[in-house]
Short mmCIF file of C-alpha atoms in Angstrom, two decimals:
data_model
loop_
_atom_site.label_atom_id
_atom_site.label_comp_id
_atom_site.label_asym_id
_atom_site.label_seq_id
_atom_site.Cartn_x
_atom_site.Cartn_y
_atom_site.Cartn_z
CA MET A 29 19.48 12.91 40.75
CA LEU A 30 21.44 10.02 39.30
CA ASP A 31 24.46 8.93 41.35
CA PHE A 32 26.50 6.32 39.54
CA ILE A 33 30.04 5.88 40.79
CA ARG A 34 32.73 8.01 42.37
CA TYR A 35 35.03 10.15 40.26
CA THR A 36 38.54 10.92 41.52
CA ASN A 37 40.62 11.74 38.41
CA LEU A 38 41.17 15.06 36.74
CA ILE A 39 39.81 15.59 33.23
CA LYS A 40 42.65 15.97 30.80
CA ASN A 41 40.97 16.18 27.40
CA LYS A 42 37.63 16.48 25.69
CA SER A 43 37.14 12.77 25.07
CA SER A 44 37.71 11.69 28.68
CA TYR A 45 35.52 14.59 29.77
CA ALA A 46 32.63 13.25 27.68
CA LEU A 47 33.14 9.71 28.94
CA ILE A 48 33.03 10.80 32.56
CA LEU A 49 29.84 12.76 31.98
CA ILE A 50 27.98 9.69 30.87
CA SER A 51 29.47 6.78 32.76
CA LEU A 52 30.07 8.24 36.19
CA CYS A 53 28.15 10.06 38.90
CA ILE A 54 25.55 12.29 37.22
CA SER A 55 22.75 14.56 38.35
CA VAL A 56 20.27 15.99 35.86
CA LYS A 57 17.56 18.54 36.54
CA SER A 58 14.33 18.68 34.54
CA GLN A 59 14.75 22.03 32.79
CA THR A 60 14.08 22.61 29.11
CA ASN A 61 17.72 23.49 28.37
CA GLU A 62 19.01 20.30 30.01
CA ARG A 63 18.04 17.75 27.44
CA SER A 64 20.55 14.89 27.48
CA PRO A 65 23.89 13.90 29.06
CA TYR A 66 24.77 12.30 25.71
CA SER A 67 24.88 15.80 24.21
CA ALA A 68 28.28 16.25 25.92
CA PHE A 69 29.91 14.42 23.00
CA GLY A 70 31.27 16.13 19.92
CA LEU A 71 29.22 19.13 18.82
CA GLY A 72 26.16 17.87 20.68
CA ASP A 73 23.15 15.75 19.83
CA ASN A 74 22.53 15.61 16.09
CA PHE A 75 19.12 17.19 15.68
CA ASN A 76 16.53 15.29 13.67
CA SER A 77 15.40 18.02 11.29
CA SER A 78 13.16 15.71 9.24
CA PHE A 79 9.81 17.32 8.56
CA ILE A 80 7.00 16.08 10.82
CA SER A 81 5.30 14.10 8.04
CA TYR A 82 8.58 12.23 7.42
CA GLN A 83 9.25 11.71 11.13
CA ALA A 84 5.90 9.90 11.34
CA MET A 85 7.36 7.43 8.80
CA GLY A 86 10.42 6.64 10.88
CA SER A 87 12.30 9.67 9.47
CA THR A 88 12.72 7.97 6.10
CA GLY A 89 13.09 10.29 3.13
CA THR A 90 16.02 9.27 0.92
CA ALA A 91 13.74 7.90 -1.82
CA LEU A 92 10.42 9.67 -1.21
CA GLN A 93 8.94 11.92 -3.92
CA PHE A 94 5.78 14.04 -3.80
CA GLU A 95 4.15 16.81 -5.84
CA ASN A 96 3.42 18.89 -2.76
CA ASN A 97 6.13 17.84 -0.31
CA PHE A 98 9.92 17.64 -0.16
CA THR A 99 12.71 16.96 2.32
CA PHE A 100 16.15 18.36 3.02
CA GLN A 101 17.30 14.75 3.55
CA ASN A 102 17.64 14.34 -0.21
CA PRO A 103 17.80 17.51 -2.33
CA ALA A 104 16.87 15.48 -5.42
CA SER A 105 13.32 15.34 -3.99
CA TYR A 106 12.80 18.99 -4.99
CA SER A 107 12.40 18.02 -8.66
CA SER A 108 9.12 16.23 -7.91
CA LEU A 109 7.47 19.45 -6.75
CA LYS A 110 4.56 20.67 -8.89
CA PHE A 111 3.40 23.20 -6.32
CA THR A 112 5.04 25.63 -3.94
CA SER A 113 5.45 23.99 -0.54
CA LEU A 114 5.86 25.89 2.73
CA GLN A 115 6.94 23.72 5.69
CA MET A 116 7.22 24.53 9.39
CA GLY A 117 7.23 22.50 12.58
CA ALA A 118 8.10 22.12 16.25
CA ILE A 119 8.64 19.24 18.68
CA ALA A 120 8.36 18.59 22.42
CA ASP A 121 9.93 15.78 24.49
CA ILE A 122 8.81 14.39 27.83
CA GLY A 123 10.72 11.56 29.48
CA HIS A 124 13.20 10.40 32.05
CA TYR A 125 16.75 9.12 32.51
CA GLN A 126 17.63 6.18 34.66
CA ASN A 127 20.40 3.87 35.73
CA SER A 128 19.98 0.55 37.53
CA ASN A 129 18.33 2.08 40.59
CA GLN A 130 17.53 5.79 40.17
CA SER A 131 15.85 8.09 37.67
CA ALA A 132 15.20 11.75 36.86
CA LYS A 133 12.59 13.43 34.68
CA PHE A 134 13.15 15.92 31.87
CA SER A 135 11.19 17.92 29.32
CA ALA A 136 12.18 20.02 26.33
CA ALA A 137 10.52 21.84 23.46
CA GLN A 138 11.88 23.72 20.46
CA PHE A 139 11.41 24.98 16.94
CA SER A 140 12.21 22.24 14.44
CA TYR A 141 12.35 23.73 10.94
CA PHE A 142 11.13 26.29 8.45
CA ALA A 143 11.45 25.59 4.72
CA LEU A 144 10.14 26.67 1.34
CA GLY A 145 10.31 24.65 -1.89
CA LEU A 146 9.62 26.16 -5.32
CA PRO A 147 9.34 24.56 -8.79
CA VAL A 148 11.02 27.10 -11.08
CA TRP A 149 11.88 25.32 -14.35
CA GLU A 150 9.17 23.15 -15.83
CA LYS A 151 11.19 21.79 -18.74
CA ASN A 152 13.69 19.81 -16.64
CA ASN A 153 11.70 19.83 -13.39
CA GLY A 154 14.07 22.35 -11.89
CA ALA A 155 13.32 23.42 -8.34
CA ILE A 156 14.93 25.25 -5.45
CA ALA A 157 14.45 25.07 -1.67
CA PHE A 158 15.72 26.99 1.30
CA GLY A 159 15.11 27.05 5.03
CA ALA A 160 16.50 26.81 8.54
CA SER A 161 16.62 24.27 11.36
CA PRO A 162 18.72 23.33 14.39
CA ALA A 163 21.71 21.12 13.53
CA SER A 164 22.73 20.04 17.03
CA THR A 165 21.71 20.69 20.64
CA ILE A 166 23.67 20.66 23.90
CA GLY A 167 22.05 20.73 27.32
CA TYR A 168 23.19 19.03 30.51
CA GLN A 169 23.97 19.70 34.18
CA MET A 170 25.85 17.05 36.11
CA LYS A 171 27.50 16.67 39.49
CA VAL A 172 30.34 14.32 40.52
CA PRO A 173 30.94 14.09 44.30
CA ASP A 174 34.23 12.81 45.72
CA THR A 175 34.25 10.82 48.95
CA ALA A 176 37.96 11.24 49.70
CA ASP A 177 39.21 12.67 53.01
CA ILE A 178 38.66 16.21 51.74
CA ILE A 179 35.22 16.14 50.11
CA SER A 180 35.02 17.89 46.76
CA THR A 181 32.31 18.22 44.14
CA THR A 182 32.77 18.66 40.41
CA LYS A 183 29.96 20.07 38.28
CA TYR A 184 29.69 19.91 34.50
CA LEU A 185 27.37 22.17 32.56
CA GLY A 186 26.75 22.45 28.85
CA ASP A 187 24.50 24.66 26.79
CA GLY A 188 24.04 25.80 23.19
CA GLY A 189 24.24 24.06 19.86
CA LEU A 190 24.41 24.68 16.13
CA SER A 191 21.84 26.00 13.68
CA LYS A 192 21.67 25.36 9.96
CA LEU A 193 20.69 27.50 6.97
CA VAL A 194 19.96 25.51 3.83
CA LEU A 195 19.91 26.54 0.17
CA GLY A 196 19.50 23.83 -2.45
CA GLY A 197 18.36 23.00 -5.95
CA SER A 198 17.70 20.06 -8.21
CA PHE A 199 16.76 19.16 -11.79
CA GLU A 200 16.32 16.16 -14.08
CA PRO A 201 19.10 15.89 -16.69
CA ILE A 202 17.23 12.90 -18.15
CA LYS A 203 13.70 11.69 -17.57
CA ASN A 204 13.09 10.06 -14.17
CA LEU A 205 16.62 10.83 -12.92
CA ALA A 206 16.85 13.73 -10.48
CA ILE A 207 20.03 15.12 -8.98
CA GLY A 208 20.29 17.81 -6.33
CA VAL A 209 22.62 19.63 -3.98
CA ASN A 210 22.25 21.49 -0.69
CA PHE A 211 24.63 24.13 0.61
CA ASN A 212 24.37 24.19 4.39
CA TYR A 213 25.76 26.99 6.50
CA LEU A 214 26.23 25.88 10.11
CA PHE A 215 26.78 28.32 12.96
CA GLY A 216 26.25 28.54 16.68
CA ASN A 217 27.67 28.83 20.16
CA ILE A 218 28.71 26.04 22.52
CA SER A 219 29.38 26.67 26.19
CA LYS A 220 30.89 24.09 28.55
CA THR A 221 31.80 24.64 32.20
CA ARG A 222 33.67 22.58 34.79
CA GLU A 223 33.43 23.68 38.42
CA LEU A 224 35.50 22.09 41.21
CA SER A 225 34.41 23.13 44.70
CA PHE A 226 34.84 21.98 48.32
CA PRO A 227 31.50 21.93 50.15
CA PHE A 228 31.70 22.83 53.84
CA GLN A 229 35.42 23.64 53.46
CA THR A 230 35.42 27.44 53.58
CA ASN A 231 39.22 27.67 53.84
CA ILE A 232 39.86 25.80 50.56
CA PHE A 233 39.56 27.41 47.15
CA GLY A 234 38.25 25.61 44.10
CA PHE A 235 38.10 26.78 40.48
CA THR A 236 35.61 27.24 37.64
CA ARG A 237 36.71 26.72 34.03
CA SER A 238 34.33 28.07 31.38
CA GLU A 239 34.81 27.40 27.68
CA ASN A 240 32.73 29.46 25.24
CA ILE A 241 33.25 28.91 21.51
CA ASN A 242 31.47 30.18 18.39
CA TYR A 243 31.53 27.82 15.39
CA SER A 244 30.70 28.35 11.74
CA GLY A 245 31.31 26.63 8.43
CA TRP A 246 29.87 25.12 5.26
CA GLN A 247 28.76 21.60 4.43
CA THR A 248 27.33 20.19 1.20
CA ASN A 249 24.72 17.50 0.70
CA LEU A 250 24.42 15.67 -2.65
CA GLY A 251 21.44 13.57 -3.65
CA VAL A 252 20.14 11.38 -6.48
CA GLN A 253 16.74 9.80 -7.10
CA TYR A 254 15.69 7.48 -9.92
CA SER A 255 12.06 6.50 -10.35
CA ILE A 256 10.25 3.87 -12.42
CA ARG A 257 6.46 3.87 -12.85
CA GLN A 258 4.54 0.68 -13.54
CA LYS A 259 0.82 1.29 -14.00
CA ASN A 260 -0.36 2.85 -10.70
CA VAL A 261 2.78 2.04 -8.73
CA GLN A 262 6.04 3.99 -8.64
CA HIS A 263 9.38 2.60 -7.53
CA CYS A 264 12.04 5.06 -6.47
CA PHE A 265 15.67 4.53 -5.50
CA GLY A 266 17.53 7.25 -3.62
CA PHE A 267 21.10 7.98 -2.61
CA THR A 268 22.73 10.82 -0.67
CA TYR A 269 26.33 11.67 0.10
CA ASN A 270 27.67 14.28 2.51
CA PRO A 271 31.41 14.98 2.13
CA LYS A 272 33.51 15.56 5.23
CA GLY A 273 33.26 19.10 6.50
CA THR A 274 35.18 21.42 8.80
CA LEU A 275 33.86 24.05 11.17
CA SER A 276 36.10 26.88 12.32
CA GLY A 277 35.81 28.16 15.85
CA LYS A 278 36.95 30.97 18.06
CA GLY A 279 36.21 31.93 21.63
CA GLN A 280 37.79 31.97 25.06
CA ILE A 281 38.51 29.93 28.17
CA LEU A 282 37.95 31.76 31.44
CA THR A 283 39.29 30.27 34.68
CA ARG A 284 38.27 31.71 38.06
CA ASN A 285 38.63 30.57 41.64
CA ASN A 286 35.67 29.90 43.89
CA LYS A 287 34.88 29.31 47.53
CA TYR A 288 32.00 27.50 49.17
CA SER A 289 29.36 29.79 50.63
CA TYR A 290 26.98 28.72 53.40
CA GLN A 291 24.65 31.60 52.48
CA ILE A 292 23.94 30.33 48.97
CA GLY A 293 24.68 26.66 49.67
CA ASP A 294 27.00 26.44 46.67
CA ALA A 295 30.33 27.61 45.32
CA GLN A 296 30.67 31.37 44.85
CA THR A 297 32.89 32.60 42.01
CA LEU A 298 35.61 35.04 43.08
CA ASP A 299 38.63 36.27 41.11
CA THR A 300 39.83 35.62 37.57
CA ILE A 301 42.86 33.35 37.38
CA SER A 302 43.35 33.39 33.62
CA LEU A 303 41.65 34.34 30.36
CA LYS A 304 42.78 32.59 27.20
CA ASN A 305 41.55 33.67 23.77
CA LEU A 306 41.09 30.88 21.25
CA SER A 307 41.30 31.19 17.48
CA SER A 308 41.85 28.92 14.48
CA LEU A 309 39.99 26.05 16.16
CA GLU A 310 38.63 23.27 13.97
CA GLU A 311 35.92 20.63 14.43
CA LYS A 312 35.49 17.90 11.83
CA ILE A 313 32.12 16.72 10.52
CA PRO A 314 32.31 13.14 9.23
CA GLU A 315 31.32 12.13 5.74
CA SER A 316 28.08 10.19 5.53
CA LEU A 317 25.80 8.52 3.03
CA SER A 318 22.35 6.99 2.83
CA ILE A 319 20.47 4.71 0.45
CA GLY A 320 16.73 4.25 0.25
CA TYR A 321 13.88 2.61 -1.59
CA ALA A 322 10.24 3.66 -1.82
CA ILE A 323 7.18 2.17 -3.49
CA GLY A 324 3.80 3.83 -3.68
CA ASP A 325 1.17 5.73 -5.60
CA GLY A 326 1.84 9.41 -5.15
CA GLU A 327 -0.01 10.97 -2.22
CA LYS A 328 -2.29 7.93 -1.82
CA TRP A 329 0.08 5.47 -0.16
CA SER A 330 3.76 4.73 0.14
CA PHE A 331 6.23 2.41 1.85
CA SER A 332 9.86 3.45 2.25
CA ALA A 333 13.04 2.11 3.86
CA ASP A 334 16.43 3.79 4.47
CA TYR A 335 19.93 2.84 5.56
CA SER A 336 22.47 5.48 6.64
CA ILE A 337 26.04 5.53 7.90
CA SER A 338 28.35 8.29 9.19
CA PHE A 339 32.08 7.56 9.24
CA TRP A 340 33.02 8.83 12.69
CA GLU A 341 35.94 6.43 12.99
CA LYS A 342 37.76 8.58 10.42
CA ILE A 343 37.39 11.54 12.78
CA SER A 344 38.55 9.86 16.00
CA ASN A 345 39.49 6.35 17.07
CA GLU A 346 37.46 6.94 20.25
CA TYR A 347 34.24 6.91 18.23
CA LYS A 348 32.42 4.26 16.21
CA ASN A 349 30.73 4.63 12.85
CA GLU A 350 27.10 5.65 13.28
CA GLN A 351 24.59 3.46 11.44
CA GLY A 352 20.81 3.52 11.21
CA ILE A 353 17.93 1.73 9.54
CA SER A 354 14.36 3.00 9.28
CA ALA A 355 11.11 2.11 7.57
CA GLY A 356 7.71 3.75 7.27
CA PHE A 357 4.31 3.59 5.65
CA PHE A 358 1.41 5.97 5.04
CA LEU A 359 -2.09 5.62 3.64
CA VAL A 360 -4.81 8.06 2.60
CA PRO A 361 -8.03 6.02 2.14
CA LYS A 362 -9.65 8.58 -0.16
CA LEU A 363 -7.30 11.22 -1.51
CA ARG A 364 -9.81 13.45 -3.32
CA PRO A 365 -13.06 14.68 -1.78
CA GLY A 366 -16.11 13.24 -3.49
CA LEU A 367 -19.65 12.08 -3.05
CA GLY A 368 -19.92 9.87 0.04
CA THR A 369 -16.37 10.64 1.22
CA ASN A 370 -16.10 11.72 4.84
CA TYR A 371 -13.28 13.75 6.36
CA LEU A 372 -11.60 10.84 8.16
CA GLN A 373 -11.16 9.02 4.84
CA ARG A 374 -9.03 11.91 3.58
CA VAL A 375 -6.73 11.96 6.63
CA LYS A 376 -3.17 10.72 6.11
CA TYR A 377 -2.29 7.86 8.50
CA SER A 378 1.41 7.14 9.02
CA PHE A 379 3.54 4.61 10.88
CA GLY A 380 7.30 4.15 11.15
CA VAL A 381 10.15 2.55 13.08
CA PHE A 382 13.89 3.17 13.34
CA LYS A 383 16.99 1.82 15.02
CA LYS A 384 20.38 3.52 15.23
CA GLN A 385 23.85 2.79 16.55
CA SER A 386 25.37 6.04 17.77
CA PHE A 387 29.00 7.09 17.29
CA ILE A 388 29.30 7.16 21.12
CA PHE A 389 31.27 4.21 22.51
CA LEU A 390 31.50 3.87 26.31
CA ASN A 391 32.49 1.06 28.66
CA GLN A 392 32.65 -1.40 25.76
CA LYS A 393 29.14 -0.42 24.69
CA GLN A 394 28.07 1.39 21.54
CA ILE A 395 25.09 3.54 22.48
CA GLU A 396 21.98 2.49 20.55
CA SER A 397 18.53 4.01 20.12
CA TYR A 398 15.24 2.99 18.60
CA GLY A 399 11.78 4.43 18.19
CA ILE A 400 8.22 3.82 17.03
CA ASN A 401 6.28 6.60 15.28
CA ILE A 402 2.67 7.26 14.32
CA GLY A 403 1.20 10.30 12.63
CA LEU A 404 -1.90 12.02 11.28
CA GLY A 405 -2.08 14.50 8.42
CA LEU A 406 -5.28 16.57 8.42
CA PRO A 407 -6.17 17.82 4.92
CA MET A 408 -6.91 21.39 3.90
CA VAL A 409 -8.13 21.59 0.28
CA LYS A 410 -7.64 24.56 -2.02
CA ARG A 411 -9.04 24.81 -5.58
CA ILE A 412 -7.59 27.16 -8.17
CA LYS A 413 -9.70 27.93 -11.22
CA ARG A 414 -7.85 28.19 -14.52
CA TYR A 415 -9.24 29.46 -17.82
CA ALA A 416 -9.64 26.74 -20.48
CA LYS A 417 -7.92 24.23 -18.19
CA GLU A 418 -8.97 21.80 -15.51
CA ASP A 419 -9.17 23.36 -12.05
CA LEU A 420 -6.24 22.64 -9.76
CA THR A 421 -6.84 20.90 -6.44
CA ILE A 422 -4.03 21.42 -3.92
CA ILE A 423 -4.06 19.53 -0.65
CA SER A 424 -2.21 21.08 2.28
CA ARG A 425 -1.95 19.26 5.59
CA LEU A 426 -1.58 19.91 9.28
CA HIS A 427 0.64 17.11 10.61
CA PHE A 428 0.74 15.55 14.07
CA SER A 429 3.31 12.95 15.09
CA PHE A 430 3.81 10.91 18.23
CA SER A 431 6.75 8.65 18.99
CA TYR A 432 8.21 6.54 21.75
CA ASN A 433 12.02 6.62 21.90
CA GLU A 434 14.66 4.79 23.89
CA ARG A 435 18.40 5.43 23.93
CA GLY A 436 21.24 3.91 25.91
CA THR A 437 21.29 1.17 28.51
CA THR A 438 21.55 0.73 32.27
CA GLU A 439 24.28 -1.87 31.83
CA ASN A 440 27.95 -1.04 32.50
CA ASN A 441 27.08 2.01 34.65
CA LEU A 442 25.45 3.82 31.73
CA ILE A 443 22.24 5.81 31.32
CA ARG A 444 19.04 4.89 29.52
CA GLU A 445 16.72 7.57 28.21
CA ASN A 446 13.03 6.86 27.62
CA PHE A 447 10.90 9.64 26.23
CA PHE A 448 7.81 10.51 24.23
CA GLN A 449 8.10 13.06 21.45
CA PHE A 450 5.20 15.11 20.10
CA GLY A 451 5.48 16.88 16.76
CA LEU A 452 3.32 19.56 15.13
CA GLY A 453 3.93 20.65 11.57
CA ALA A 454 2.27 22.23 8.57
CA ASN A 455 2.77 21.64 4.87
CA LEU A 456 1.04 24.47 2.99
CA GLY A 457 0.79 24.14 -0.77
CA ASP A 458 0.02 26.72 -3.42
CA LYS A 459 0.54 27.37 -7.11
CA TRP A 460 2.73 30.38 -7.79
CA PHE A 461 3.61 32.09 -11.06
CA ILE A 462 0.31 31.25 -12.79
CA LYS A 463 -0.04 33.13 -16.06
CA ARG A 464 -3.57 34.48 -16.06
CA LYS A 465 -5.54 34.52 -19.29
CA TYR A 466 -8.76 36.40 -20.08
CA GLN A 467 -11.26 35.57 -22.77
#
């Protein structure tokens, strides 16, 4: 349990609610659905849906291009596909929260993404991709005791989040210039509860206010990549832009009274005070952009760097613009199997770092995070024989990533999160739509 400072004011709006959750007295239990007190802001924690192989490179991806890999981060990357690429992955977190003198452990695990990319138009390198991933997550349980004459306790609980379905395509209108677009459908349920109770005061009633809202809406993602090849080295410049979006919501707010029970050692919900149906709600998604640069030689090695910014200050003056920088590198010592080549020489070794300033601004502090990533990509080779043509060699990989992450600070009565993240993903390649010929 983390006990920070005493809370004695009522919560009047969503922004002050979120501030209190982070900067005041908080208790967090280590359950998989209670991931972070910072998820109380906005629509929750933005989920990092980068594929595991990209996460191992610091989650860069704006300018990366591969024949057997792609990323939803920049839809223009689809045009580089020469083979069908099936992607799937999951992550697990283990860590703890702390303030200046106390800490609490947590753990969480969840599905990360499923995606399929297909080259469909050879002439202009046309390709399509579709898939699904979480878009945001909410999970917290917090308690704020009051030490006034009549002791009260306020609990805050949050659960849910948004999911994302993606359909995108790209092509090259001119050589080496790829443009792409994603259409993202976001949907999900967010539940937030505030419970005011009076422990050991059986003659005083408290209340429980539960807000349950379903959200849905569309968002687009535009991307461009331009590549230049010089001998065995390719330079690529990438750019993405996400216009501002709006999610519509509907749900209800249920308010009930409660009374402390010695039998259960907690507040017991009694009668309904009010039930309010909500419709025509709106939540804004800020516009954002990213730029990136990558240099490398295909699947053999690559270095990439990204910068991104989300314009949260246009959504609310209580937030700050979110900015991030990241960089990553990978190397495959021997890409193709051959005489004298052992398995470890064909493994993909990755490293990456990132730093981000969150949109969350509390107690004169903008919440920051950083991380260090490493990864391994274990090869699985498939050969396809073709009549009168050279045999195709397609390399699929099983990806493992490991990262150390830190977010927040213990200064100004805030919380710092330290956690390790483990990722497991697969990138399975194949060649579809081969026209078979017989002699």
